[in-house]
Amino acid sequence: MPDPVIITRPLAQAGALAEQVRALGREAVLLPLLDIAALDDQGPLKAALAGMHDCAMVAFVSPNAIDAAFAHITVWPTWVTLAVLGEGSRAALERHGINNNTATIVSPRDPSRSDSENLLETLDLAALAGQKVLIVRGESGRELMADGLRAAGVMVATVPAYRRTVPPLTAALAQQLRTLLQVDNDWIITSSEALRGLVALVAQIGDPALVGKMQQQHLIVPHARIAETASGLGLTSLTLCGSGDERLLAALQSRA
């Protein structure tokens, strides 16, 4: 019997992947490790989006940023380029009617590395120098993209669009984690923040043996940065597959 597959994405983004995992004949278990919530004050986001018509580019750091922003966008200004990090974000844009036929979309040249570093390498930074760029992001996150653009002479503004939080350790969640860690699983981890939260939740249960069992679990991760986080936390059974659901599924099939 193949190992269960634990999908740790936020709940709203997990369903389609779970269906594809089940289509491979694998058991899919949903364990969202990040709760995504709208910000109480939508004023700054609305104001930033109202001014995006003067921007050369708007960069979205995640599908969550896209969904939060497009709740306030009726028509996309066609002269403004969109920048995204991966296939999940392109799919989110498609849900809002934005694709290569309706707008100019740029993403990392190497689709296996959907991160800020690769996006910066892909962008024509010289052409953006002196122009305005808006970055739509979570309430917290890395500053690498903004810093890299500013270093190239770009006028950068950032605006938070949503909040990410690790769920609290309830009795039900503790029991679910205990049950999952009694067997070997393939864990799909698509966020360093989620992985740190998972390890912290297991530690909070207060059973050192569970921490050891967590460290023995197999992780499938799309980014080298997440793999580095995992190694730092003592999780060494890793498959680094590259960005996109297609690569995640291929990694699962290779373990069948």
Tab-separated table of C-alpha atoms in Angstrom:
chain	number	residue	atom	x	y	z
A	1	MET	CA	0.000	0.000	0.000
A	2	PRO	CA	1.598	3.343	-0.999
A	3	ASP	CA	2.335	5.843	1.740
A	4	PRO	CA	-0.348	8.488	2.358
A	5	VAL	CA	0.312	11.924	0.882
A	6	ILE	CA	-0.051	14.835	3.295
A	7	ILE	CA	-0.934	18.103	1.544
A	8	THR	CA	-0.048	21.061	3.739
A	9	ARG	CA	-1.188	23.949	1.546
A	10	PRO	CA	-3.810	26.426	2.762
A	11	LEU	CA	-7.202	24.773	2.443
A	12	ALA	CA	-8.431	26.926	-0.436
A	13	GLN	CA	-5.454	25.850	-2.579
A	14	ALA	CA	-5.331	22.169	-1.647
A	15	GLY	CA	-8.416	20.681	-3.294
A	16	ALA	CA	-7.263	20.445	-6.904
A	17	LEU	CA	-3.922	18.901	-5.947
A	18	ALA	CA	-5.662	16.409	-3.645
A	19	GLU	CA	-7.878	15.269	-6.537
A	20	GLN	CA	-4.828	14.721	-8.733
A	21	VAL	CA	-3.066	12.793	-5.981
A	22	ARG	CA	-6.097	10.516	-5.592
A	23	ALA	CA	-6.169	10.035	-9.362
A	24	LEU	CA	-2.702	8.506	-8.994
A	25	GLY	CA	-4.184	5.950	-6.608
A	26	ARG	CA	-2.703	7.583	-3.516
A	27	GLU	CA	-4.484	8.547	-0.315
A	28	ALA	CA	-4.528	12.355	0.064
A	29	VAL	CA	-4.750	13.871	3.549
A	30	LEU	CA	-5.390	17.604	3.922
A	31	LEU	CA	-3.398	19.232	6.712
A	32	PRO	CA	-3.390	22.996	6.080
A	33	LEU	CA	-0.468	24.490	7.985
A	34	LEU	CA	-1.170	28.118	7.149
A	35	ASP	CA	-4.441	29.936	7.641
A	36	ILE	CA	-4.972	32.737	5.121
A	37	ALA	CA	-7.136	35.672	6.178
A	38	ALA	CA	-8.028	39.029	4.700
A	39	LEU	CA	-6.678	42.061	6.510
A	40	ASP	CA	-9.140	43.918	8.706
A	41	ASP	CA	-8.232	47.226	7.067
A	42	GLN	CA	-8.510	46.981	3.280
A	43	GLY	CA	-7.821	50.701	2.845
A	44	PRO	CA	-4.073	50.528	2.094
A	45	LEU	CA	-4.571	47.728	-0.449
A	46	LYS	CA	-7.376	49.604	-2.206
A	47	ALA	CA	-5.327	52.794	-2.282
A	48	ALA	CA	-2.269	51.027	-3.697
A	49	LEU	CA	-4.329	49.332	-6.403
A	50	ALA	CA	-6.006	52.631	-7.294
A	51	GLY	CA	-2.556	53.991	-8.084
A	52	MET	CA	-1.296	51.011	-10.075
A	53	HIS	CA	-2.211	52.702	-13.373
A	54	ASP	CA	0.993	54.722	-12.983
A	55	CYS	CA	3.120	51.606	-12.494
A	56	ALA	CA	5.223	49.855	-15.086
A	57	MET	CA	4.680	46.561	-13.273
A	58	VAL	CA	2.743	44.985	-10.419
A	59	ALA	CA	4.352	41.918	-8.823
A	60	PHE	CA	2.295	39.359	-6.908
A	61	VAL	CA	4.229	37.122	-4.535
A	62	SER	CA	1.633	34.316	-4.361
A	63	PRO	CA	-1.809	33.124	-5.503
A	64	ASN	CA	-3.150	34.488	-2.211
A	65	ALA	CA	-1.893	37.962	-3.122
A	66	ILE	CA	-3.606	37.702	-6.510
A	67	ASP	CA	-6.936	36.608	-5.061
A	68	ALA	CA	-6.865	39.332	-2.409
A	69	ALA	CA	-6.005	42.051	-4.925
A	70	PHE	CA	-8.469	41.007	-7.596
A	71	ALA	CA	-11.299	41.288	-5.088
A	72	HIS	CA	-10.813	45.028	-5.726
A	73	ILE	CA	-9.845	45.011	-9.430
A	74	THR	CA	-12.550	45.236	-12.074
A	75	VAL	CA	-10.460	45.770	-15.204
A	76	TRP	CA	-6.731	45.229	-15.484
A	77	PRO	CA	-4.850	48.148	-17.137
A	78	THR	CA	-3.343	46.450	-20.165
A	79	TRP	CA	-0.232	48.662	-20.213
A	80	VAL	CA	0.842	47.432	-16.766
A	81	THR	CA	2.951	44.258	-16.712
A	82	LEU	CA	2.174	41.560	-14.146
A	83	ALA	CA	4.995	39.629	-12.496
A	84	VAL	CA	4.402	36.314	-10.722
A	85	LEU	CA	6.609	33.620	-9.266
A	86	GLY	CA	5.117	30.331	-10.445
A	87	GLU	CA	2.503	28.235	-12.191
A	88	GLY	CA	0.148	28.456	-9.226
A	89	SER	CA	0.041	32.219	-9.598
A	90	ARG	CA	-0.517	31.977	-13.352
A	91	ALA	CA	-3.457	29.680	-12.639
A	92	ALA	CA	-4.806	32.184	-10.121
A	93	LEU	CA	-4.575	34.957	-12.726
A	94	GLU	CA	-6.410	32.732	-15.202
A	95	ARG	CA	-9.275	32.370	-12.728
A	96	HIS	CA	-9.589	36.146	-12.825
A	97	GLY	CA	-9.525	36.284	-16.615
A	98	ILE	CA	-5.876	37.294	-16.936
A	99	ASN	CA	-3.586	35.319	-19.245
A	100	ASN	CA	-0.991	35.863	-21.948
A	101	ASN	CA	-3.738	36.854	-24.385
A	102	THR	CA	-5.119	39.630	-22.188
A	103	ALA	CA	-2.016	40.996	-20.454
A	104	THR	CA	1.762	40.895	-20.333
A	105	ILE	CA	2.831	38.397	-17.671
A	106	VAL	CA	6.423	37.709	-16.671
A	107	SER	CA	7.606	34.873	-14.452
A	108	PRO	CA	10.955	33.216	-13.677
A	109	ARG	CA	12.734	31.992	-16.786
A	110	ASP	CA	13.522	28.703	-15.054
A	111	PRO	CA	10.107	27.262	-14.048
A	112	SER	CA	11.758	24.888	-11.607
A	113	ARG	CA	12.882	27.891	-9.533
A	114	SER	CA	9.814	29.967	-8.816
A	115	ASP	CA	11.398	32.399	-6.391
A	116	SER	CA	12.265	36.060	-6.101
A	117	GLU	CA	15.909	35.470	-7.011
A	118	ASN	CA	15.023	33.870	-10.352
A	119	LEU	CA	12.370	36.495	-11.109
A	120	LEU	CA	14.929	39.258	-10.588
A	121	GLU	CA	17.289	37.456	-12.961
A	122	THR	CA	14.499	37.260	-15.555
A	123	LEU	CA	13.323	40.877	-15.394
A	124	ASP	CA	14.789	43.599	-17.590
A	125	LEU	CA	15.927	45.671	-14.634
A	126	ALA	CA	17.538	48.329	-16.819
A	127	ALA	CA	14.185	48.987	-18.512
A	128	LEU	CA	12.469	49.266	-15.114
A	129	ALA	CA	14.985	51.746	-13.683
A	130	GLY	CA	13.287	55.020	-12.766
A	131	GLN	CA	9.817	53.494	-13.074
A	132	LYS	CA	7.254	52.544	-10.439
A	133	VAL	CA	6.650	48.951	-9.374
A	134	LEU	CA	4.063	47.786	-6.852
A	135	ILE	CA	4.617	44.532	-4.931
A	136	VAL	CA	1.470	42.893	-3.519
A	137	ARG	CA	2.409	40.471	-0.755
A	138	GLY	CA	1.457	38.964	2.569
A	139	GLU	CA	1.647	40.872	5.817
A	140	SER	CA	5.098	39.367	6.362
A	141	GLY	CA	7.656	37.969	3.976
A	142	ARG	CA	11.088	38.350	2.439
A	143	GLU	CA	12.298	41.747	1.256
A	144	LEU	CA	14.581	40.312	-1.403
A	145	MET	CA	12.471	41.307	-4.411
A	146	ALA	CA	11.910	44.870	-3.212
A	147	ASP	CA	15.566	45.281	-2.268
A	148	GLY	CA	16.745	43.912	-5.606
A	149	LEU	CA	14.476	46.235	-7.568
A	150	ARG	CA	15.504	49.271	-5.516
A	151	ALA	CA	19.153	48.430	-6.057
A	152	ALA	CA	18.459	48.627	-9.797
A	153	GLY	CA	16.964	52.107	-9.454
A	154	VAL	CA	13.306	51.087	-9.469
A	155	MET	CA	10.790	53.062	-7.387
A	156	VAL	CA	9.191	50.314	-5.320
A	157	ALA	CA	6.072	50.331	-3.166
A	158	THR	CA	4.867	47.295	-1.235
A	159	VAL	CA	1.400	46.650	0.135
A	160	PRO	CA	0.147	43.794	2.332
A	161	ALA	CA	-2.920	41.991	1.005
A	162	TYR	CA	-3.478	39.125	3.452
A	163	ARG	CA	-2.307	37.560	6.688
A	164	ARG	CA	-0.698	34.117	7.130
A	165	THR	CA	-0.814	32.362	10.490
A	166	VAL	CA	0.060	28.872	11.687
A	167	PRO	CA	-3.040	27.236	13.203
A	168	PRO	CA	-3.062	26.789	16.991
A	169	LEU	CA	-2.387	23.364	18.455
A	170	THR	CA	-5.852	22.150	19.361
A	171	ALA	CA	-6.550	18.728	20.857
A	172	ALA	CA	-7.921	17.577	17.478
A	173	LEU	CA	-4.843	18.767	15.582
A	174	ALA	CA	-2.508	17.159	18.133
A	175	GLN	CA	-4.335	13.847	17.712
A	176	GLN	CA	-4.182	14.134	13.922
A	177	LEU	CA	-0.436	14.733	14.039
A	178	ARG	CA	0.070	11.800	16.417
A	179	THR	CA	-1.862	9.530	14.069
A	180	LEU	CA	-0.031	10.700	10.958
A	181	LEU	CA	3.379	10.234	12.543
A	182	GLN	CA	2.735	6.587	13.375
A	183	VAL	CA	3.318	5.673	9.714
A	184	ASP	CA	5.516	6.784	6.837
A	185	ASN	CA	4.052	9.531	4.666
A	186	ASP	CA	4.983	11.713	1.736
A	187	TRP	CA	4.551	15.322	2.883
A	188	ILE	CA	4.065	17.988	0.208
A	189	ILE	CA	5.563	21.138	1.710
A	190	THR	CA	5.348	24.313	-0.381
A	191	SER	CA	6.335	26.914	2.207
A	192	SER	CA	9.258	27.287	4.595
A	193	GLU	CA	6.944	29.105	6.992
A	194	ALA	CA	4.519	26.165	6.950
A	195	LEU	CA	7.359	23.701	7.571
A	196	ARG	CA	8.661	25.672	10.544
A	197	GLY	CA	5.098	25.806	11.854
A	198	LEU	CA	4.675	22.047	11.445
A	199	VAL	CA	7.847	21.240	13.375
A	200	ALA	CA	6.872	23.721	16.094
A	201	LEU	CA	3.394	22.167	16.398
A	202	VAL	CA	4.866	18.685	16.758
A	203	ALA	CA	7.281	19.973	19.415
A	204	GLN	CA	4.402	21.603	21.319
A	205	ILE	CA	2.775	18.213	21.789
A	206	GLY	CA	5.579	17.506	24.241
A	207	ASP	CA	6.571	14.021	23.099
A	208	PRO	CA	10.231	13.880	22.006
A	209	ALA	CA	9.585	10.609	20.168
A	210	LEU	CA	7.150	12.403	17.862
A	211	VAL	CA	9.805	14.955	16.952
A	212	GLY	CA	12.076	12.090	15.962
A	213	LYS	CA	9.331	10.518	13.875
A	214	MET	CA	8.700	13.827	12.140
A	215	GLN	CA	12.370	14.055	11.238
A	216	GLN	CA	12.128	10.632	9.574
A	217	GLN	CA	9.217	11.576	7.313
A	218	HIS	CA	9.768	12.091	3.577
A	219	LEU	CA	9.214	15.609	2.238
A	220	ILE	CA	8.548	16.669	-1.346
A	221	VAL	CA	9.475	20.331	-1.763
A	222	PRO	CA	9.493	22.635	-4.806
A	223	HIS	CA	12.282	25.039	-3.797
A	224	ALA	CA	15.874	24.746	-2.645
A	225	ARG	CA	15.084	27.319	0.057
A	226	ILE	CA	12.509	24.957	1.607
A	227	ALA	CA	14.969	22.078	1.372
A	228	GLU	CA	17.518	24.177	3.265
A	229	THR	CA	14.917	24.965	5.926
A	230	ALA	CA	14.111	21.265	6.234
A	231	SER	CA	17.752	20.278	6.620
A	232	GLY	CA	18.195	22.920	9.292
A	233	LEU	CA	15.286	21.409	11.196
A	234	GLY	CA	16.731	17.905	11.023
A	235	LEU	CA	14.543	16.573	8.199
A	236	THR	CA	16.867	14.946	5.702
A	237	SER	CA	14.604	12.651	3.651
A	238	LEU	CA	13.866	15.081	0.823
A	239	THR	CA	12.856	15.177	-2.805
A	240	LEU	CA	13.448	18.555	-4.460
A	241	CYS	CA	11.175	18.537	-7.491
A	242	GLY	CA	10.903	22.098	-8.802
A	243	SER	CA	7.891	24.392	-8.982
A	244	GLY	CA	4.400	23.486	-10.145
A	245	ASP	CA	1.852	20.766	-9.424
A	246	GLU	CA	3.023	18.768	-12.437
A	247	ARG	CA	6.465	18.358	-10.881
A	248	LEU	CA	5.024	17.552	-7.458
A	249	LEU	CA	2.911	14.797	-9.005
A	250	ALA	CA	5.841	13.474	-11.007
A	251	ALA	CA	7.865	13.248	-7.807
A	252	LEU	CA	5.065	11.230	-6.212
A	253	GLN	CA	4.860	8.898	-9.198
A	254	SER	CA	8.592	8.291	-9.042
A	255	ARG	CA	8.116	6.947	-5.502
A	256	ALA	CA	5.263	4.610	-6.402
